[in-house]
mmCIF file of C-alpha atoms in Angstrom:
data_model
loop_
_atom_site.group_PDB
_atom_site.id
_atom_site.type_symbol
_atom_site.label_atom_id
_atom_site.label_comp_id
_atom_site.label_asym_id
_atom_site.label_seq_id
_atom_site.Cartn_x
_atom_site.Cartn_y
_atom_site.Cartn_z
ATOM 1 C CA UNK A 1418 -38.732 -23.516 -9.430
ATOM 2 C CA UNK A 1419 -35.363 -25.395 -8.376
ATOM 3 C CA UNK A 1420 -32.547 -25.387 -10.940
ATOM 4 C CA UNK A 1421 -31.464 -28.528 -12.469
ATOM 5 C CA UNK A 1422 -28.991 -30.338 -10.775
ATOM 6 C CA UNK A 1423 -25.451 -29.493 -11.561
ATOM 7 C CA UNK A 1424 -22.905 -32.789 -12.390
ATOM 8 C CA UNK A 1425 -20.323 -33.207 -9.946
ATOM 9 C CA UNK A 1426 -17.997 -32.817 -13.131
ATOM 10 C CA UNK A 1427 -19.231 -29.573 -13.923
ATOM 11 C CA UNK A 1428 -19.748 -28.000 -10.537
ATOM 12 C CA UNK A 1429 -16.033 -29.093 -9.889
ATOM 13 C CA UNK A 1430 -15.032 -26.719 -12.904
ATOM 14 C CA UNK A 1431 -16.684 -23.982 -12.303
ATOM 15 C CA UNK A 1432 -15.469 -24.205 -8.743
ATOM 16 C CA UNK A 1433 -12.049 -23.674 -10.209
ATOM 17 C CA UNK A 1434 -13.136 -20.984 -12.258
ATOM 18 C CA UNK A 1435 -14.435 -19.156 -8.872
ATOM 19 C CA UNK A 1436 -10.707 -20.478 -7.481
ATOM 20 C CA UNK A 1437 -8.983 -18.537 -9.643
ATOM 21 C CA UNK A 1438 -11.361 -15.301 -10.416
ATOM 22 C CA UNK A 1439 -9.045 -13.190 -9.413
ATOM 23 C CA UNK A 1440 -6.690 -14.177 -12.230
ATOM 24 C CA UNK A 1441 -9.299 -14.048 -15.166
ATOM 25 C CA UNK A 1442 -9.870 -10.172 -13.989
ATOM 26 C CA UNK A 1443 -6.410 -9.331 -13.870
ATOM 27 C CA UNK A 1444 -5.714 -10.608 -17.356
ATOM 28 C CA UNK A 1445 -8.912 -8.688 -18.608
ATOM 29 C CA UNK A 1446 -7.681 -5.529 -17.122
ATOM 30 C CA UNK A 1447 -4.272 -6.188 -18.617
ATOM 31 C CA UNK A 1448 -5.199 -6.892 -22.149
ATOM 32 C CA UNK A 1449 -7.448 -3.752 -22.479
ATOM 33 C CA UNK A 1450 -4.624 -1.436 -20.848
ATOM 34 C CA UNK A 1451 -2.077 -2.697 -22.723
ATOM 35 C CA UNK A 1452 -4.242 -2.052 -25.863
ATOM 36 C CA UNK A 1453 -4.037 -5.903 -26.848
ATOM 37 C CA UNK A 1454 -7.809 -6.044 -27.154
ATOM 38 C CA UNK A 1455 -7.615 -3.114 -29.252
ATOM 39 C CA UNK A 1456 -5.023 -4.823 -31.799
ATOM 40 C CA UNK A 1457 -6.994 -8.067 -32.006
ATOM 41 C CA UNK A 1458 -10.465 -6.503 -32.376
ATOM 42 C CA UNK A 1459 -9.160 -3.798 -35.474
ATOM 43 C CA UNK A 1460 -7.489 -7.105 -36.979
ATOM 44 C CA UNK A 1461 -10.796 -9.041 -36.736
ATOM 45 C CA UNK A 1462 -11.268 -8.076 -40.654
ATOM 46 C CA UNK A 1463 -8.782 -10.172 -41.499
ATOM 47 C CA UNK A 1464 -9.085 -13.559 -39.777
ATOM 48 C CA UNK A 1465 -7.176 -12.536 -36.126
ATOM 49 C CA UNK A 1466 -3.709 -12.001 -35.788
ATOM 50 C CA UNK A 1467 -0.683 -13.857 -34.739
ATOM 51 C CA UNK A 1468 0.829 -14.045 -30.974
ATOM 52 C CA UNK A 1469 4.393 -12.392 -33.315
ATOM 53 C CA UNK A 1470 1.742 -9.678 -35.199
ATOM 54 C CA UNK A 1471 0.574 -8.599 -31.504
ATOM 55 C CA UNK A 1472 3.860 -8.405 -30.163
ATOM 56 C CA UNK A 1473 5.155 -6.287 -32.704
ATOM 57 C CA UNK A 1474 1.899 -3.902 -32.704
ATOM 58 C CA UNK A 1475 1.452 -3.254 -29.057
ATOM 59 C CA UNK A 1476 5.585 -4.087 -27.794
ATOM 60 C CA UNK A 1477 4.068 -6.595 -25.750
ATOM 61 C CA UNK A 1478 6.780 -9.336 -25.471
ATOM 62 C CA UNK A 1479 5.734 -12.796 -26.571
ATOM 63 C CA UNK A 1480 5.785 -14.334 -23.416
ATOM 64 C CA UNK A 1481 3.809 -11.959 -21.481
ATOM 65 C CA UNK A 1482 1.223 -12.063 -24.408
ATOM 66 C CA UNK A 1483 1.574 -15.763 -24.264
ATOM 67 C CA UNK A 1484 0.606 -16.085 -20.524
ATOM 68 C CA UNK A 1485 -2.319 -13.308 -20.976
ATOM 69 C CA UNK A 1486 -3.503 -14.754 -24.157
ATOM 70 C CA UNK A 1487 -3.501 -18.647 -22.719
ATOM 71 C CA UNK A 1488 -5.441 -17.807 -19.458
ATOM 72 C CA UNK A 1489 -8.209 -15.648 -21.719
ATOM 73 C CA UNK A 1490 -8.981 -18.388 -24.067
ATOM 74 C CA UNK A 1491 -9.483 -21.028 -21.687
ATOM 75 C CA UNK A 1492 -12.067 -17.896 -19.897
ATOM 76 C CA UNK A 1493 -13.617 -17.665 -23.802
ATOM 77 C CA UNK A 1494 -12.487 -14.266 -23.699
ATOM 78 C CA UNK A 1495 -10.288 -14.708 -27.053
ATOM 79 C CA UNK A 1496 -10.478 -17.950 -29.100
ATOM 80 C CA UNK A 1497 -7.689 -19.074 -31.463
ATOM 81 C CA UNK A 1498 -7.718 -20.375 -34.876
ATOM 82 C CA UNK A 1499 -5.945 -23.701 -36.623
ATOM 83 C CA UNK A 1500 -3.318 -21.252 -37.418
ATOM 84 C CA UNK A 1501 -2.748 -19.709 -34.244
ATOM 85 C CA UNK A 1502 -5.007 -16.419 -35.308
ATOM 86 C CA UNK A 1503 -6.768 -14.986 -32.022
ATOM 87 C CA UNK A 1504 -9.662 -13.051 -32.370
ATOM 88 C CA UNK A 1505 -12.252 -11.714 -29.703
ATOM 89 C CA UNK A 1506 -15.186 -13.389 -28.751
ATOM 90 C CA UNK A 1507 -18.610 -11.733 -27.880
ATOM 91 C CA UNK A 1508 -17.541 -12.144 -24.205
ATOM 92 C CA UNK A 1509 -14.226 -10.313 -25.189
ATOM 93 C CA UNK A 1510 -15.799 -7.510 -26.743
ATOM 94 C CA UNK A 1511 -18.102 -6.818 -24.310
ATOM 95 C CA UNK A 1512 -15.274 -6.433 -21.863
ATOM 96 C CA UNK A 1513 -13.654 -4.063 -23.907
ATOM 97 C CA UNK A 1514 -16.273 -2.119 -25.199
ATOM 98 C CA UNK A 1515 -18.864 -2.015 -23.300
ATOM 99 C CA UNK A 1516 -20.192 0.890 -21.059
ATOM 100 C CA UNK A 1517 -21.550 -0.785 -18.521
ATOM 101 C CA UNK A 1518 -18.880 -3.541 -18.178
ATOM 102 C CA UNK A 1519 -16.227 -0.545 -18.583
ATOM 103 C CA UNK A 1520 -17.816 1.293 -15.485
ATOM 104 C CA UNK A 1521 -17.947 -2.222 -13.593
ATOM 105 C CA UNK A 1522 -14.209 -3.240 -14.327
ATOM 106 C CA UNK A 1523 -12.459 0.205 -13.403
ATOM 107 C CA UNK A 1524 -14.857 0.335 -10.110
ATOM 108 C CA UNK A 1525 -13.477 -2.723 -9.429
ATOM 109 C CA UNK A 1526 -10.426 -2.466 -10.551
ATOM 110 C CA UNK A 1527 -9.470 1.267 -8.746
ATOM 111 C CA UNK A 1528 -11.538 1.498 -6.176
ATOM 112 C CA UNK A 1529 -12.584 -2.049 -4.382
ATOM 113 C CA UNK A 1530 -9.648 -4.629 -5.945
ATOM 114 C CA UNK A 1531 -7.276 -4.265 -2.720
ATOM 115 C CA UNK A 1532 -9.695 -3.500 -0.671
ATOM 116 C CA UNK A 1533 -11.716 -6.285 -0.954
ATOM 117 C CA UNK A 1534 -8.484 -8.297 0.469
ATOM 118 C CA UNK A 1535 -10.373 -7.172 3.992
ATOM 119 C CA UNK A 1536 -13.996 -8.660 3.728
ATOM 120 C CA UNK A 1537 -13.828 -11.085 5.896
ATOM 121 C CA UNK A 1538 -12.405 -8.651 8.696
ATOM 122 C CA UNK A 1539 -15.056 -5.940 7.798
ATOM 123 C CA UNK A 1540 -18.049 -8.495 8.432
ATOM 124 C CA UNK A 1541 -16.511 -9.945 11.632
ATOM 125 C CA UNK A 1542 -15.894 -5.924 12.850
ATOM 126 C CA UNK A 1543 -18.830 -3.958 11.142
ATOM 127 C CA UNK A 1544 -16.090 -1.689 10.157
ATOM 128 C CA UNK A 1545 -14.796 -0.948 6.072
ATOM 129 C CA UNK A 1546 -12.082 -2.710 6.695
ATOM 130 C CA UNK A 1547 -10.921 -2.085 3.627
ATOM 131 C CA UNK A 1548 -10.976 1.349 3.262
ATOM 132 C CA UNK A 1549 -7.266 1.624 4.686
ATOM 133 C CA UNK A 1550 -6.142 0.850 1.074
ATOM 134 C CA UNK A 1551 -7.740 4.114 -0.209
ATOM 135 C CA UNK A 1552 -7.194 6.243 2.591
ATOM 136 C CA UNK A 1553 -7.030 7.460 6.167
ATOM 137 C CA UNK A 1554 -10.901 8.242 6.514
ATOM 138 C CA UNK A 1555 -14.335 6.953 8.900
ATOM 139 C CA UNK A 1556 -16.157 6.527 5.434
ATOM 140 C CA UNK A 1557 -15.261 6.216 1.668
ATOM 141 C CA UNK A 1558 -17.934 9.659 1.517
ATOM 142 C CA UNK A 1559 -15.401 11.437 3.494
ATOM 143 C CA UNK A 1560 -12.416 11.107 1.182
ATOM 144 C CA UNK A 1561 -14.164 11.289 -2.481
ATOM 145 C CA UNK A 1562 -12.603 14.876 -2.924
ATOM 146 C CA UNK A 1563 -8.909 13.386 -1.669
ATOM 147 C CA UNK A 1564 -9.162 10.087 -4.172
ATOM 148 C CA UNK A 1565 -6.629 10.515 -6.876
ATOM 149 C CA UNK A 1566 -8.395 11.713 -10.143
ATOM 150 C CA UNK A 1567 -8.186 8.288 -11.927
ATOM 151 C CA UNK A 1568 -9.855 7.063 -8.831
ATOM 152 C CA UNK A 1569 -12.321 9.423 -8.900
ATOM 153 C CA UNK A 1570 -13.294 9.146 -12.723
ATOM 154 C CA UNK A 1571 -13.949 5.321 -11.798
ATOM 155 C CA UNK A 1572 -16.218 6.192 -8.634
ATOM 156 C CA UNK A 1573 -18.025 8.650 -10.532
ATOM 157 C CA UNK A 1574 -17.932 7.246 -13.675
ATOM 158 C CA UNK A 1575 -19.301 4.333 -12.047
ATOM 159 C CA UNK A 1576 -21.761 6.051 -9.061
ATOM 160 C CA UNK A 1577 -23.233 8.416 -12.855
ATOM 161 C CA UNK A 1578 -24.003 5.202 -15.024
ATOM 162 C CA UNK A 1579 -26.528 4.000 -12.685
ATOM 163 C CA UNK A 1580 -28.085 7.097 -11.763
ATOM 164 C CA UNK A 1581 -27.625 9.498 -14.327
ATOM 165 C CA UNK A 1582 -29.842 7.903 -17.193
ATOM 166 C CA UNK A 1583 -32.773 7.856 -15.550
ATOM 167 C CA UNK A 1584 -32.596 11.742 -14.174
ATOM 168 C CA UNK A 1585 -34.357 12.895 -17.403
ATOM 169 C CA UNK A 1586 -37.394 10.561 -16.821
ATOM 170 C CA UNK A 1587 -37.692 11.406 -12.988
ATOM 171 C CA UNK A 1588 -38.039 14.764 -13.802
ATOM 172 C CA UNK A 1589 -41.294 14.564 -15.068
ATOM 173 C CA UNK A 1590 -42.727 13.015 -12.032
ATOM 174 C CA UNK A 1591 -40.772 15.797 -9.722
ATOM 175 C CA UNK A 1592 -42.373 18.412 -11.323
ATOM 176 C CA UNK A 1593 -46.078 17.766 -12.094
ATOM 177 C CA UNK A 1594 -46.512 19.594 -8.667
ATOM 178 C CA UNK A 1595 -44.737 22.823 -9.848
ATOM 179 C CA UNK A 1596 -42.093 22.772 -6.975
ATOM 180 C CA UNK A 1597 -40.563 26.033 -6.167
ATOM 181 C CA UNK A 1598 -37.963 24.423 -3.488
ATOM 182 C CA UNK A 1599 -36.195 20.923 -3.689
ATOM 183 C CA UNK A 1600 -33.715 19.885 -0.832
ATOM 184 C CA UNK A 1601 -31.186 17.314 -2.855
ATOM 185 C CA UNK A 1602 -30.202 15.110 -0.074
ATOM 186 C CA UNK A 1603 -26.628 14.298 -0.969
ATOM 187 C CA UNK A 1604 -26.517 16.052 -3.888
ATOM 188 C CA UNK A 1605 -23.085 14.165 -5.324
ATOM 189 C CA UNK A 1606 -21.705 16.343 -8.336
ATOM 190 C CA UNK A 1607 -24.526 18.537 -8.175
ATOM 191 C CA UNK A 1608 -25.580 17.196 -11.606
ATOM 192 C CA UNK A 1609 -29.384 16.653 -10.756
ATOM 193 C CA UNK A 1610 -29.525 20.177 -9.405
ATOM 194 C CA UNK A 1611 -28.474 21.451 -12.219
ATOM 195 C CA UNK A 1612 -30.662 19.639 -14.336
ATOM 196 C CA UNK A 1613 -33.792 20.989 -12.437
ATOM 197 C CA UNK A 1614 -32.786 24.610 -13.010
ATOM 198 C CA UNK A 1615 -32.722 23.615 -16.679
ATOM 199 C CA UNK A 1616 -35.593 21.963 -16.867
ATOM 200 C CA UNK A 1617 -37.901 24.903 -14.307
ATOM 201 C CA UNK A 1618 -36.081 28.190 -14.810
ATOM 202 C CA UNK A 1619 -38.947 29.170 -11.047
ATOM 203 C CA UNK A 1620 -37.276 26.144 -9.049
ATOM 204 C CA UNK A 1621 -34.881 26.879 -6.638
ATOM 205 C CA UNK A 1622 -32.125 23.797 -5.144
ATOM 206 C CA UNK A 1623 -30.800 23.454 -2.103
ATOM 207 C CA UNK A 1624 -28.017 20.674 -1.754
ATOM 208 C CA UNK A 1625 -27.326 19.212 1.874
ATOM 209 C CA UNK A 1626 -24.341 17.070 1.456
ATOM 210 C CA UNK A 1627 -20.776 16.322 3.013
ATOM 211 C CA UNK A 1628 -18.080 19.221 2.636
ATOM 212 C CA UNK A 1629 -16.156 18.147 -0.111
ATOM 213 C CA UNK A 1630 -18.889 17.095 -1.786
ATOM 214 C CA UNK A 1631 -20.860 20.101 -1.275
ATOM 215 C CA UNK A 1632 -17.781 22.319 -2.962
ATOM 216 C CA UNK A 1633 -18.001 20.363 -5.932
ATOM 217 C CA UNK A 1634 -21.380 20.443 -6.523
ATOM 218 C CA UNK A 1635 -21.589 24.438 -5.683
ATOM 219 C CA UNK A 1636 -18.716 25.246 -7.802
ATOM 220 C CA UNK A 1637 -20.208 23.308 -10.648
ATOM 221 C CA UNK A 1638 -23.483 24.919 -10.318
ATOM 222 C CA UNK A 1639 -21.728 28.051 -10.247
ATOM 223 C CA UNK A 1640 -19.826 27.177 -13.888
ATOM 224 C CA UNK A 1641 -23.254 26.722 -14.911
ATOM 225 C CA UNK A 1642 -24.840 29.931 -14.279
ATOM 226 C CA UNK A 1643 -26.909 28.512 -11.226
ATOM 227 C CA UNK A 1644 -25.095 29.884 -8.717
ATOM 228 C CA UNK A 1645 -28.477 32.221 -7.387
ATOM 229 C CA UNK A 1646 -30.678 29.148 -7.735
ATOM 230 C CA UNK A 1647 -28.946 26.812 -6.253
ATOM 231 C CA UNK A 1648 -27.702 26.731 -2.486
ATOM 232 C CA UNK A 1649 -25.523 24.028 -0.224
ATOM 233 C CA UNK A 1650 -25.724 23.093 3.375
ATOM 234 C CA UNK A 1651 -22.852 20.748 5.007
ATOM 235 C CA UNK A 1652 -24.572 17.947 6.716
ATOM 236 C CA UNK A 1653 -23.171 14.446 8.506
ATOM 237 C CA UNK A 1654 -26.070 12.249 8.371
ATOM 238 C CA UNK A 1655 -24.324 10.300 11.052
ATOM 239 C CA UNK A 1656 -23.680 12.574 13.512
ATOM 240 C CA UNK A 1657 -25.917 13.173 17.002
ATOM 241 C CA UNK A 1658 -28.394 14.932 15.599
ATOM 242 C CA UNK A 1659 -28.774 16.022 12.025
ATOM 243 C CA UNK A 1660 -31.712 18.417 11.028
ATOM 244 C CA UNK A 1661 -33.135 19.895 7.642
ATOM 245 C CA UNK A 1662 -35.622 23.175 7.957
ATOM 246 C CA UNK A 1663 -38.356 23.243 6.968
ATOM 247 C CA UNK A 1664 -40.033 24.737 3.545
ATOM 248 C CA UNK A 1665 -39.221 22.240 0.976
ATOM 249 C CA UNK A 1666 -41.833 21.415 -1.490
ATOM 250 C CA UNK A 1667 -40.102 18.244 -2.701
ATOM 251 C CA UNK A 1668 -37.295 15.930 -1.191
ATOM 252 C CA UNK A 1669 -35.391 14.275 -3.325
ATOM 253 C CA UNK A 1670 -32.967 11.292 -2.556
ATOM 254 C CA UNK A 1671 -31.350 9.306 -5.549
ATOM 255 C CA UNK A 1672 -29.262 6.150 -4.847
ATOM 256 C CA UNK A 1673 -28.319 7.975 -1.434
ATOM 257 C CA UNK A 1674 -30.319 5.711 1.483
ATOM 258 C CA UNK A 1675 -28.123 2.842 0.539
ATOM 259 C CA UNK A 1676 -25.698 4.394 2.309
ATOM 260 C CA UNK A 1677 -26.715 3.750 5.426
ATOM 261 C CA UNK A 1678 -27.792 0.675 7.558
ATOM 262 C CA UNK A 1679 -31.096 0.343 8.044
ATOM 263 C CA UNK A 1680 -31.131 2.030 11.461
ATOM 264 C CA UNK A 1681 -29.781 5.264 9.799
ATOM 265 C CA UNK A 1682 -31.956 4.836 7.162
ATOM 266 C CA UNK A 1683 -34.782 5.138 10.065
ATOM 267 C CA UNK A 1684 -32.904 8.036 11.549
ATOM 268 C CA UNK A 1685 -32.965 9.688 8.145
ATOM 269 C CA UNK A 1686 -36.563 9.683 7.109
ATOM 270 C CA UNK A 1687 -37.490 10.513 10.555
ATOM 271 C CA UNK A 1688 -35.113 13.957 9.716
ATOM 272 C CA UNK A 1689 -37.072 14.282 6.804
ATOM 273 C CA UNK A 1690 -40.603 14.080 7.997
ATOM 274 C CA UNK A 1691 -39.757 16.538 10.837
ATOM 275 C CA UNK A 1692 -39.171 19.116 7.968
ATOM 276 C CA UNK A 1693 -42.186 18.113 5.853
ATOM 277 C CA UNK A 1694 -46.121 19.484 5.696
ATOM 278 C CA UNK A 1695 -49.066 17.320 4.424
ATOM 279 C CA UNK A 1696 -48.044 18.653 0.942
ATOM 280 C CA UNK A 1697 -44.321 17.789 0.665
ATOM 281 C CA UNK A 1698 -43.431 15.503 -1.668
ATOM 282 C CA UNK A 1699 -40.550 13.126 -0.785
ATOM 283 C CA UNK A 1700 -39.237 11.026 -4.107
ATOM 284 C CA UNK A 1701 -36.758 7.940 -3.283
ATOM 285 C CA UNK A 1702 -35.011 6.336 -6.001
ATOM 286 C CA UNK A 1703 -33.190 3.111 -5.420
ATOM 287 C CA UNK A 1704 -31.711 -0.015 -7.408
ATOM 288 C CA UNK A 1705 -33.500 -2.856 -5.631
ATOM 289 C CA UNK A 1706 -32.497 -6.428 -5.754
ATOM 290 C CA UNK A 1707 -35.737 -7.628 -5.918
ATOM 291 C CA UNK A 1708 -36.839 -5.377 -8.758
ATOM 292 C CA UNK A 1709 -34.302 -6.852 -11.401
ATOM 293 C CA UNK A 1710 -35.326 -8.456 -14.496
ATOM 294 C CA UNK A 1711 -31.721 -9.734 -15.526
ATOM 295 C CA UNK A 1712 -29.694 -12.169 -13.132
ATOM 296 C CA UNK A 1713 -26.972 -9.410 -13.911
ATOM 297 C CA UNK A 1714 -28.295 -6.391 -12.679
ATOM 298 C CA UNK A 1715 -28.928 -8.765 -9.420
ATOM 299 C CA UNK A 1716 -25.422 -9.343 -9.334
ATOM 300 C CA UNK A 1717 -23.936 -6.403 -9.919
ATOM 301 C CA UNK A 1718 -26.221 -4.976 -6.904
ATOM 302 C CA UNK A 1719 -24.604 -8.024 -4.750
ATOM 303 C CA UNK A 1720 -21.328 -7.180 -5.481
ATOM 304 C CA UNK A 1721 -22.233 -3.306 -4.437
ATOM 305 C CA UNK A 1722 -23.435 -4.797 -1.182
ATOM 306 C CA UNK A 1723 -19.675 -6.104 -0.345
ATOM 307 C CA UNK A 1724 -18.294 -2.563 -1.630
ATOM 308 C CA UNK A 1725 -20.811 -1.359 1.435
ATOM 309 C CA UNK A 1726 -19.390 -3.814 3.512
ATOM 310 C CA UNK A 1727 -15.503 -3.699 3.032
ATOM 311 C CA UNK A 1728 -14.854 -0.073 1.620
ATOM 312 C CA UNK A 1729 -17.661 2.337 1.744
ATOM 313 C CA UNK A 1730 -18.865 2.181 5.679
ATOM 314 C CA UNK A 1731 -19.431 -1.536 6.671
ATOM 315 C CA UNK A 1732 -23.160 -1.635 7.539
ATOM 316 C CA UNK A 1733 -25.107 -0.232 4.450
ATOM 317 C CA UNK A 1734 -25.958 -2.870 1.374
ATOM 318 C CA UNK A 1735 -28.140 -2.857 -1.573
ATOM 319 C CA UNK A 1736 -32.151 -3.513 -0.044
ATOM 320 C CA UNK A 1737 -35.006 -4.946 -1.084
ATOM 321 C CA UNK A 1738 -38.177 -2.716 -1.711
ATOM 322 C CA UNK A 1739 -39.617 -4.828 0.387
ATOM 323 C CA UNK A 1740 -37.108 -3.390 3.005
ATOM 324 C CA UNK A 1741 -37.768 0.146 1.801
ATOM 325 C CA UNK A 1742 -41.642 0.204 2.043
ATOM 326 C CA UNK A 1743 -41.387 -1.422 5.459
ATOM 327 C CA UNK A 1744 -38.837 2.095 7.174
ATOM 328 C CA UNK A 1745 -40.721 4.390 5.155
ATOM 329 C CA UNK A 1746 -44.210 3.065 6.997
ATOM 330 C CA UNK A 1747 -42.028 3.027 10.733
ATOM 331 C CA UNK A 1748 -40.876 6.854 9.706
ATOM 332 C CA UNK A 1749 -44.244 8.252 9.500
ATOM 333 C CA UNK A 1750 -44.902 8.036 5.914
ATOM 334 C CA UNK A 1751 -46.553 6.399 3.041
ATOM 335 C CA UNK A 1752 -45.527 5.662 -0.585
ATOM 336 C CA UNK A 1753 -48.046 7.181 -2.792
ATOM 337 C CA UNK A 1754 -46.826 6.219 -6.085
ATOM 338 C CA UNK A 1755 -44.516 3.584 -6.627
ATOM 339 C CA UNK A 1756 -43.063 3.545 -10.193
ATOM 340 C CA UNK A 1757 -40.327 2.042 -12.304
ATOM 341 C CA UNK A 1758 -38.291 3.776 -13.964
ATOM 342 C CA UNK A 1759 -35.521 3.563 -16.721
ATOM 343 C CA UNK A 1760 -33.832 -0.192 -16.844
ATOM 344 C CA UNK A 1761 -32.892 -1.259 -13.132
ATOM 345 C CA UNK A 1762 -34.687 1.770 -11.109
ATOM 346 C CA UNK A 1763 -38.107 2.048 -8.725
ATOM 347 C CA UNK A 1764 -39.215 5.791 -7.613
ATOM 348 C CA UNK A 1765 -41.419 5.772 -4.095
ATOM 349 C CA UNK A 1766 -42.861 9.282 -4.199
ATOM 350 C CA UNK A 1767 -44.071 9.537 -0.201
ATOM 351 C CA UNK A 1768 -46.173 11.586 2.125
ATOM 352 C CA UNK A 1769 -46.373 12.440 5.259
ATOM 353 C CA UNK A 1770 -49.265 10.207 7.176
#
């Protein structure tokens, strides 16, 4: 079904509003770091509070309050009263206090803001153009373990809140074949492994992932007791000619596919199948654009797609299932259970053909 025609009017101002973006999400960062959203919301009780009550609670001058506080009521981020009270609006408290929009504005904020300066140059080259603003590396993947530690919370922070809630619920599914070995293909943190060995004190984990990566996750399997259960390999997915061994009774890959461009994708599951039997069980869990039920989740998968693009590795993007189903038939597989799970996630549990 089309949408409704837009005035000319109206799609004039929101074309300003997408003008000046930039600005709105510097004065959201601003207000919440300088604590003024704080003030405002734990004055709510009373009606709002003054531009001269702010100033003197958060030592804020007046004008720089004045400038913030302008700019976020014409976004509806704040509104303000006869008597010059502001308060927050739903839209403001959201951006203050929610999780999701918390994990969304620091990734933003710390990780893609400046680097995002370069899009244009990373789709004309293929290249992350933009990673230059983080560091000296081929790949964002390469320099996690080198980011500073506030801009590692925000990668994390943000990378955990859309994989970590539904770990508990895949579980299920990963063991109702009793698996004594998993391979976690870029095992991250090292968090899922460890929550296997929780959950099946027989399984044993065996993390392939990048160096610095690999350390982490090892040395926080080892702070949980783990350390005989679970095991590390250092593997570049991108180099000549990557291989797994054999033996694993489950594969497991979580948000780690989108990684790559579809022809590494290929390269990948090819890897994998090499190392599989007729019984091995290989579970892919991905946020697909086509699978969301909000507009927002859709976006916020978009907006990864141009992380991809201008910071992470300049090829890889945010697929369709469509997309999915379509290299996991070319790599010799076929998905044998295709299931959704928690809010924005699909599991493809495959086999070997």
């Amino acid at each position: 079904m089309s949408k409704k025609p837009m005035k000319a009017f109206d799609a004039l101002q929101e074309a300003q509003k997408i003008a000046f973006a930039p600005f709105v999400f510097q004065t959201t960062v601003s207000l919440r770091n300088l604590g003024i959203f704080d003030f405002i919301f734990n004055n709510n009780v009373k009606g709002g509070v003054t531009i001269e009550e702010i100033s003197k609670g958060t030592s804020v001058s007046e004008y720089g309050l004045g400038v913030l506080l302008e700019i976020a009521e014409s976004a509806d981020i704040v509104s303000k009263d006869e008597a010059g009270k502001y308060e927050l609006t739903k839209i403001g408290y959201f951006l203050s206090y929610n999780q999701m929009t918390s994990a969304n504005i620091n990734f933003t904020q710390d990780i893609c803001y400046q680097g995002l300066y370069h899009l244009q140059e990373a789709i004309q080259t293929g290249k992350p153009s933009g990673l230059k603003e983080l560091g000296d590396w081929s790949t964002i993947y390469e320099g996690l373990s080198q980011l500073t530690p506030k801009e590692q919370k925000s990668w994390f922070d943000f990378d955990h809140y859309y994989s970590d809630e539904i770990f508990e619920e895949a579980l299920e599914t990963v063991f109702e074949n009793k698996p004594k070995l998993l391979y976690d293909i870029g095992g991250n943190t090292g968090k899922f492994a460890n929550l296997c060995c929780t959950y099946d004190d027989d399984v044993a984990v065996h993390i392939f992932d990048l160096p610095g990566q690999l350390s982490k996750a090892l040395e926080n399997a080892k702070n949980k007791g783990f350390e005989k259960r679970i095991s590390g390999t250092e593997i570049d997915w991108l180099s000549e000619n990557p291989t797994i061994p054999v033996g694993a009774d489950t594969i497991w890959m979580s948000q780690f596919l989108d990684c790559f461009s579809k022809e590494e994708i290929l390269k990948i599951l090819k890897v994998a199948v090499n190392a599989m039997d007729a019984d091995t069980e290989l579970i892919i869990i991905e946020t697909y654009t086509d699978r969301q039920k909000y507009g927002s989740a859709k976006l916020t998968l978009e907006a990864t797609s141009l992380y991809f693009t201008a910071l992470a590795n300049g090829n890889s993007k945010m697929y369709t299932a469509e997309e999915f189903k379509t290299l996991v038939e070319e790599a010799g597989m076929t998905v044998e259970a295709d299931k959704k799970v928690g809010e924005f996630h699909t599991m493809f549990v495959c086999k070997k053909k």
